[in-house]
Coordinates of C-alpha atoms and ligand atoms in Angstrom, one line a residue:
M1 CA 45.7 18.1 268.7
V2 CA 48.8 18.9 270.7
T3 CA 49.2 22.4 272.0
D4 CA 52.6 23.7 272.8
A5 CA 52.1 26.6 275.3
G6 CA 55.5 28.1 274.4
Q7 CA 55.2 28.0 270.7
G8 CA 55.5 31.3 268.9
V9 CA 53.2 32.4 266.1
L10 CA 54.7 33.8 262.9
T11 CA 52.1 35.8 261.0
V12 CA 52.6 36.6 257.3
D13 CA 50.3 39.2 255.7
L14 CA 50.0 38.0 252.1
D15 CA 47.8 41.0 251.2
A16 CA 50.7 43.2 252.2
V17 CA 53.1 41.2 250.0
V18 CA 50.7 41.6 247.1
A19 CA 50.2 45.3 247.8
N20 CA 54.0 45.7 247.8
W21 CA 54.3 43.8 244.5
R22 CA 51.6 46.1 242.9
D23 CA 53.4 49.2 244.2
L24 CA 56.7 48.0 242.8
S25 CA 55.2 47.1 239.5
A26 CA 53.5 50.6 239.3
R27 CA 56.8 52.3 240.1
H28 CA 58.7 50.2 237.5
G29 CA 55.9 50.7 234.9
A30 CA 55.3 47.0 234.2
P31 CA 54.5 43.9 236.2
C32 CA 57.5 42.7 238.2
A33 CA 58.7 39.2 238.8
G34 CA 58.7 37.8 242.3
V35 CA 61.9 36.6 243.8
L36 CA 61.1 33.6 246.0
K37 CA 64.6 32.1 246.7
A38 CA 65.4 30.8 250.2
D39 CA 61.8 29.8 250.7
G40 CA 60.4 33.2 249.9
Y41 CA 63.0 35.0 252.1
G42 CA 62.0 32.7 254.9
L43 CA 58.3 33.4 254.7
G44 CA 57.1 30.5 252.6
A45 CA 57.7 30.3 248.8
A46 CA 54.5 28.3 248.2
P47 CA 51.9 30.6 249.9
V48 CA 53.7 33.8 248.8
G49 CA 54.0 32.5 245.3
R50 CA 50.3 31.5 245.2
A51 CA 49.2 34.9 246.4
L52 CA 51.4 36.7 243.9
H53 CA 50.3 34.4 241.1
A54 CA 46.7 35.1 241.9
A55 CA 47.5 38.8 241.7
G56 CA 48.9 38.5 238.2
C57 CA 52.6 37.8 238.7
R58 CA 53.7 35.5 236.0
T59 CA 57.5 35.2 236.5
F60 CA 59.3 33.9 239.6
F61 CA 62.9 33.5 240.5
V62 CA 64.5 30.9 242.8
A63 CA 68.1 30.1 243.5
H64 CA 68.1 26.3 243.4
L65 CA 66.7 23.7 241.1
I66 CA 65.0 21.9 244.0
E67 CA 63.3 25.2 245.0
G68 CA 62.1 25.6 241.4
M69 CA 60.6 22.1 241.4
A70 CA 58.8 22.6 244.7
L71 CA 57.4 25.9 243.4
R72 CA 56.2 24.3 240.2
D73 CA 54.3 21.8 242.3
A74 CA 52.7 24.7 244.3
L75 CA 51.9 26.9 241.3
G76 CA 51.0 24.5 238.5
A77 CA 52.0 24.8 234.9
G78 CA 51.3 28.5 234.1
P79 CA 54.1 30.8 235.4
A80 CA 57.7 31.0 234.3
I81 CA 60.0 29.8 237.1
I82 CA 63.6 30.7 236.7
V83 CA 66.6 29.1 238.5
L84 CA 69.2 31.8 239.2
N85 CA 72.0 29.3 239.9
G86 CA 71.3 27.4 236.8
F87 CA 71.2 23.6 236.2
A88 CA 72.6 21.0 233.8
P89 CA 70.6 20.4 230.6
G90 CA 67.9 17.8 231.2
A91 CA 68.2 18.1 235.0
D92 CA 64.9 19.8 235.6
G93 CA 62.7 16.7 235.5
Q94 CA 60.2 18.2 233.1
A95 CA 59.2 20.9 235.6
G96 CA 59.5 23.3 232.7
L97 CA 62.0 25.5 234.6
W98 CA 64.3 28.0 232.9
P99 CA 68.0 28.1 233.9
V100 CA 70.0 31.2 234.1
L101 CA 73.2 30.7 232.0
N102 CA 76.0 32.0 234.1
S103 CA 79.1 31.2 232.0
L104 CA 80.1 30.4 228.5
G105 CA 80.2 26.8 229.6
D106 CA 76.5 26.9 230.5
V107 CA 75.7 28.5 227.2
E108 CA 77.6 25.8 225.4
A109 CA 75.9 23.0 227.3
H110 CA 72.3 24.1 226.8
A111 CA 72.8 25.4 223.2
T112 CA 74.4 22.0 222.3
A113 CA 71.4 20.1 223.8
G114 CA 69.0 22.4 221.9
R115 CA 70.8 22.0 218.6
A116 CA 71.0 18.2 219.1
D117 CA 67.2 17.6 219.1
G118 CA 66.1 20.8 217.4
L119 CA 64.2 22.0 220.5
P120 CA 65.6 25.4 221.4
R121 CA 66.2 25.5 225.2
P122 CA 64.4 28.3 227.1
A123 CA 66.9 30.2 229.2
L124 CA 68.1 33.5 230.6
L125 CA 71.6 34.8 229.8
H126 CA 73.4 36.5 232.8
L127 CA 76.0 39.1 232.0
D128 CA 78.3 40.1 234.9
T129 CA 78.7 43.9 235.0
G130 CA 80.2 44.4 238.4
M131 CA 79.2 41.7 240.9
S132 CA 82.0 39.3 240.0
R133 CA 80.0 36.4 241.3
L134 CA 78.0 34.7 238.6
G135 CA 77.4 35.6 235.0
L136 CA 79.6 35.8 231.9
D137 CA 82.6 37.9 232.6
A138 CA 83.9 40.6 230.2
G139 CA 86.1 38.2 228.2
E140 CA 83.3 35.7 227.8
Q141 CA 81.0 38.5 226.7
A142 CA 83.5 39.6 224.1
A143 CA 83.8 36.1 222.8
L144 CA 80.1 35.7 222.5
A145 CA 79.6 39.0 220.8
A146 CA 82.2 38.0 218.2
D147 CA 80.4 34.7 217.6
R148 CA 76.7 34.9 218.2
A149 CA 76.1 31.6 216.4
R150 CA 77.0 30.0 219.7
L151 CA 73.6 31.0 220.9
A152 CA 71.8 28.9 218.3
G153 CA 69.9 26.2 220.1
L154 CA 68.7 28.6 222.8
D155 CA 65.4 30.3 223.2
L156 CA 66.6 33.3 225.2
H157 CA 63.7 34.9 227.2
F158 CA 65.8 37.6 228.9
V159 CA 69.3 38.9 229.1
M160 CA 70.0 40.0 232.7
T161 CA 72.5 41.5 235.1
H162 CA 72.5 42.2 238.8
L163 CA 73.3 45.5 240.6
A164 CA 75.9 45.4 243.4
C165 CA 75.2 48.7 245.0
A166 CA 71.5 49.6 244.2
D167 CA 70.9 50.4 247.9
Y168 CA 73.6 53.2 247.7
P169 CA 72.0 55.5 245.1
T170 CA 75.1 57.7 244.7
H171 CA 77.6 54.8 244.3
P172 CA 79.4 55.2 240.9
L173 CA 79.2 51.5 240.2
N174 CA 75.5 51.8 239.5
A175 CA 75.9 53.9 236.4
R176 CA 78.9 51.9 235.3
Q177 CA 76.8 48.7 235.5
A178 CA 73.9 50.3 233.5
Q179 CA 76.3 51.4 230.7
R180 CA 78.1 48.0 230.6
F181 CA 74.8 46.2 230.5
A182 CA 73.3 48.3 227.8
A183 CA 76.4 47.9 225.6
A184 CA 76.9 44.2 226.2
A185 CA 73.2 43.3 225.8
A186 CA 73.1 45.2 222.5
A187 CA 76.2 43.5 221.2
I188 CA 75.3 39.9 222.3
A189 CA 71.5 39.7 222.3
P190 CA 69.9 42.6 220.4
G191 CA 66.1 42.2 220.4
V192 CA 66.1 40.0 223.5
K193 CA 64.2 41.4 226.5
R194 CA 66.2 42.7 229.4
S195 CA 65.9 42.2 233.2
F196 CA 67.9 44.5 235.4
A197 CA 66.7 46.0 238.7
N198 CA 66.3 44.3 242.0
S199 CA 64.2 46.0 244.7
S200 CA 66.5 49.0 245.3
G201 CA 67.2 49.3 241.6
I202 CA 63.5 50.1 241.0
F203 CA 64.1 53.3 243.0
L204 CA 67.2 54.4 241.0
G205 CA 65.2 55.9 238.2
P206 CA 64.5 55.3 234.5
D207 CA 68.1 54.3 233.6
Y208 CA 67.6 51.2 235.6
A209 CA 64.2 50.2 234.1
S210 CA 63.9 47.1 232.0
D211 CA 61.4 44.7 230.7
L212 CA 61.4 42.8 234.0
A213 CA 62.4 43.9 237.4
R214 CA 63.3 41.3 240.0
P215 CA 62.3 42.6 243.5
G216 CA 62.8 40.3 246.5
C217 CA 63.3 42.1 249.8
A218 CA 60.8 44.9 249.2
L219 CA 58.0 42.4 248.6
Y220 CA 58.6 41.3 252.2
G221 CA 58.7 44.8 253.7
I222 CA 62.5 45.4 253.8
N223 CA 63.3 49.0 253.1
P224 CA 64.7 49.2 249.5
T225 CA 65.7 52.9 250.1
P226 CA 67.9 52.6 253.3
G227 CA 68.4 56.0 254.9
A228 CA 65.0 57.3 253.6
A229 CA 61.5 56.4 254.8
N230 CA 60.4 52.9 254.0
P231 CA 57.9 53.0 251.2
M232 CA 56.8 49.3 251.7
R233 CA 54.2 47.7 253.9
Q234 CA 55.3 45.5 256.8
V235 CA 54.5 41.8 256.2
V236 CA 55.7 39.9 259.3
V237 CA 54.8 39.7 263.0
L238 CA 56.4 37.2 265.3
E239 CA 54.7 36.8 268.8
V240 CA 56.1 34.4 271.4
P241 CA 54.4 33.6 274.7
V242 CA 56.1 34.0 278.0
L243 CA 56.8 30.7 279.7
Q244 CA 57.8 32.0 283.1
V245 CA 58.3 35.2 285.1
R246 CA 60.6 35.2 288.1
E247 CA 62.0 37.8 290.5
I248 CA 65.7 38.0 291.1
P249 CA 67.5 40.1 293.7
A250 CA 70.0 42.8 292.8
G251 CA 73.4 41.2 292.0
D252 CA 72.0 38.0 290.6
T253 CA 72.9 37.2 287.0
V254 CA 70.9 36.1 284.0
G255 CA 71.8 33.5 281.4
Y256 CA 75.0 32.0 279.9
G257 CA 78.2 33.7 280.8
A258 CA 76.3 35.6 283.5
G259 CA 76.0 38.2 280.8
Y260 CA 73.6 40.4 282.7
T261 CA 73.8 41.4 286.4
A262 CA 70.6 42.7 288.0
P263 CA 71.2 46.3 289.1
R264 CA 68.1 46.1 291.4
N265 CA 65.4 43.6 292.0
V266 CA 64.4 42.5 288.5
R267 CA 61.4 40.5 287.1
V268 CA 62.7 38.3 284.4
A269 CA 60.3 37.0 281.6
T270 CA 61.5 34.0 279.6
V271 CA 60.1 33.2 276.2
A272 CA 60.6 30.0 274.2
A273 CA 62.5 31.3 271.2
G274 CA 66.2 31.7 270.7
Y275 CA 68.9 31.7 268.1
A276 CA 67.9 28.3 266.8
D277 CA 64.6 30.0 265.8
G278 CA 66.4 32.8 264.0
Y279 CA 66.3 35.2 266.9
L280 CA 70.0 36.0 266.3
R281 CA 72.5 35.6 269.1
G282 CA 74.0 38.9 268.2
L283 CA 70.9 40.5 269.7
S284 CA 72.1 39.5 273.2
G285 CA 71.7 42.5 275.5
R286 CA 70.8 44.8 272.6
S287 CA 67.2 44.2 271.5
L288 CA 63.7 44.5 272.7
A289 CA 60.2 43.1 272.3
L290 CA 56.9 44.9 272.3
F291 CA 54.2 44.3 274.9
Q292 CA 51.0 46.2 274.3
G293 CA 53.0 48.5 272.1
R294 CA 55.7 49.3 274.8
A295 CA 59.4 48.2 274.6
V296 CA 60.5 45.4 276.9
P297 CA 64.3 45.3 277.0
L298 CA 66.2 42.0 276.2
I299 CA 68.6 41.1 279.0
G300 CA 71.4 38.5 279.0
R301 CA 72.4 36.3 276.1
V302 CA 70.0 34.8 273.6
S303 CA 70.2 31.0 274.1
M304 CA 69.3 28.4 271.6
D305 CA 65.7 28.0 272.6
L306 CA 65.1 30.7 275.2
T307 CA 65.4 34.5 275.5
T308 CA 65.0 36.6 278.6
F309 CA 63.5 40.1 279.0
D310 CA 63.3 42.7 281.8
A311 CA 59.6 42.8 282.8
T312 CA 60.2 44.9 285.9
D313 CA 58.2 47.8 284.6
F314 CA 55.4 45.5 283.4
P315 CA 53.6 44.1 286.5
E316 CA 50.8 42.9 284.2
L317 CA 53.1 40.8 282.1
R318 CA 52.5 37.1 283.2
P319 CA 53.2 33.7 281.8
G320 CA 51.1 33.2 278.7
C321 CA 51.3 36.8 277.7
R322 CA 52.8 37.2 274.2
L323 CA 55.8 39.4 273.4
M324 CA 56.2 40.7 269.9
L325 CA 59.7 39.7 269.0
V326 CA 59.5 40.9 265.4
G327 CA 57.0 43.6 264.2
G328 CA 55.5 46.8 265.4
P329 CA 56.8 50.4 265.4
G330 CA 60.6 50.5 265.8
N331 CA 60.8 46.7 265.7
T332 CA 60.8 45.8 262.0
P333 CA 63.2 43.2 260.6
D334 CA 65.3 46.2 259.4
D335 CA 65.3 47.7 263.0
I336 CA 66.3 44.3 264.5
A337 CA 69.0 43.8 261.9
A338 CA 70.5 47.3 262.8
R339 CA 70.9 46.2 266.4
C340 CA 73.2 43.4 265.5
D341 CA 75.1 44.6 262.5
T342 CA 73.3 42.7 259.8
I343 CA 70.5 43.3 257.3
G344 CA 66.8 42.6 257.3
Y345 CA 67.3 39.9 254.7
E346 CA 69.3 37.8 257.2
V347 CA 66.6 38.4 260.0
L348 CA 63.9 37.1 257.6
T349 CA 65.8 34.2 256.1
S350 CA 66.9 33.0 259.6
L351 CA 63.3 32.7 260.9
G352 CA 63.0 29.2 262.2
H353 CA 60.7 26.3 261.6
R354 CA 59.4 25.8 265.2
Y355 CA 56.8 28.6 265.0
Q356 CA 53.2 28.1 264.0
R357 CA 52.9 29.9 260.7
R358 CA 49.7 31.8 260.1
Y359 CA 49.0 33.4 256.7
I360 CA 46.4 36.1 256.4
G361 CA 44.9 37.3 253.1
G362 CA 46.1 36.0 249.8
V363 CA 44.2 33.1 248.2
Ligands
PLP1 C1 68.3 38.0 245.3 C2 68.3 38.6 243.9 C3 67.4 39.5 243.5 C4 66.4 40.2 244.5 O1 67.2 41.2 245.2 P1 66.5 42.1 246.4 O2 67.6 43.0 246.8 O3 66.0 41.2 247.4 O4 65.4 42.8 245.7 C5 67.3 39.9 242.2 N1 68.2 39.4 241.3 C6 69.1 38.5 241.6 C7 70.1 37.9 240.6 C8 69.2 38.0 243.0 O5 70.1 37.1 243.3

């Protein structure tokens, strides 16, 4: 076996993911789906899906057809796997996936296929109520409400919509979307189950409850209630070993662009992870890692494969010691995102493929 002395270890706590899913299901009052798009928000759709499935989750959402096919291989025939971006009739290669129908054209195509062979096509119907991204727009909704026979040939499992501002509880668009969704779903698909809230939507209260919530980020420990305490458990720890420690005199610089100038004699610790590993370049000069629970400041620019830290106050920090780049108090994906003007979702989905991935708990 080859050992790579500089390789980081990304640990994913599947028991914490399952605990978060149970917590969200309890708050919502019914078992939630699990959103596993973008390889389970960067943490591994197959292991996360298997752990959630073993815990009783029976419905999963992915974005792409190929993600759905891979997840079907990982989970076997049982659970429903829904493709948010949809796919053409007959494209799913018998993986038994359900498309989300995002336009009247999608409805037409799948309904026509279902009528042609007398096998109603399982699907979800997506009504746009304020995202202006995917889903039937207001005009298409009115046309369908006026001619519901166009749904013949479909086996609609859910009618769904997606909140634009669920993480801003006081935003007026939330209530508007709830009203639009209730009215349109009743007019177009009365009697069909509904799917409404994402992670943050689960915390907006009973007006946002439905037959199936679709949490993603909160499963992975991202705070669904920004500005208030995070009710979710943390799931990810990234530790990367120090390759070298060197002393530089006051006045010397560190890294590309000479982005940092040593104000005194400085001990520089270099770790083998950089922006190609999802340690975002925007963190240059404005992040930290934890060593034995204490903050070690990032200095200079984050490079593609290497990042430098100021170890001056840590004489015991030597090559081979591991720095916690992600995880620990004050160093969650949300904390890291806040340092470089992004969101925890981007920190997680950027995590690279050069780390050793270690899964604890689960099945
Ligand atoms: C990504 C996504 C979700 C999950 O959103 P989170 O904010 O991660 O909980 C739910 N529904 C749709 C349509 C999505 O695209």
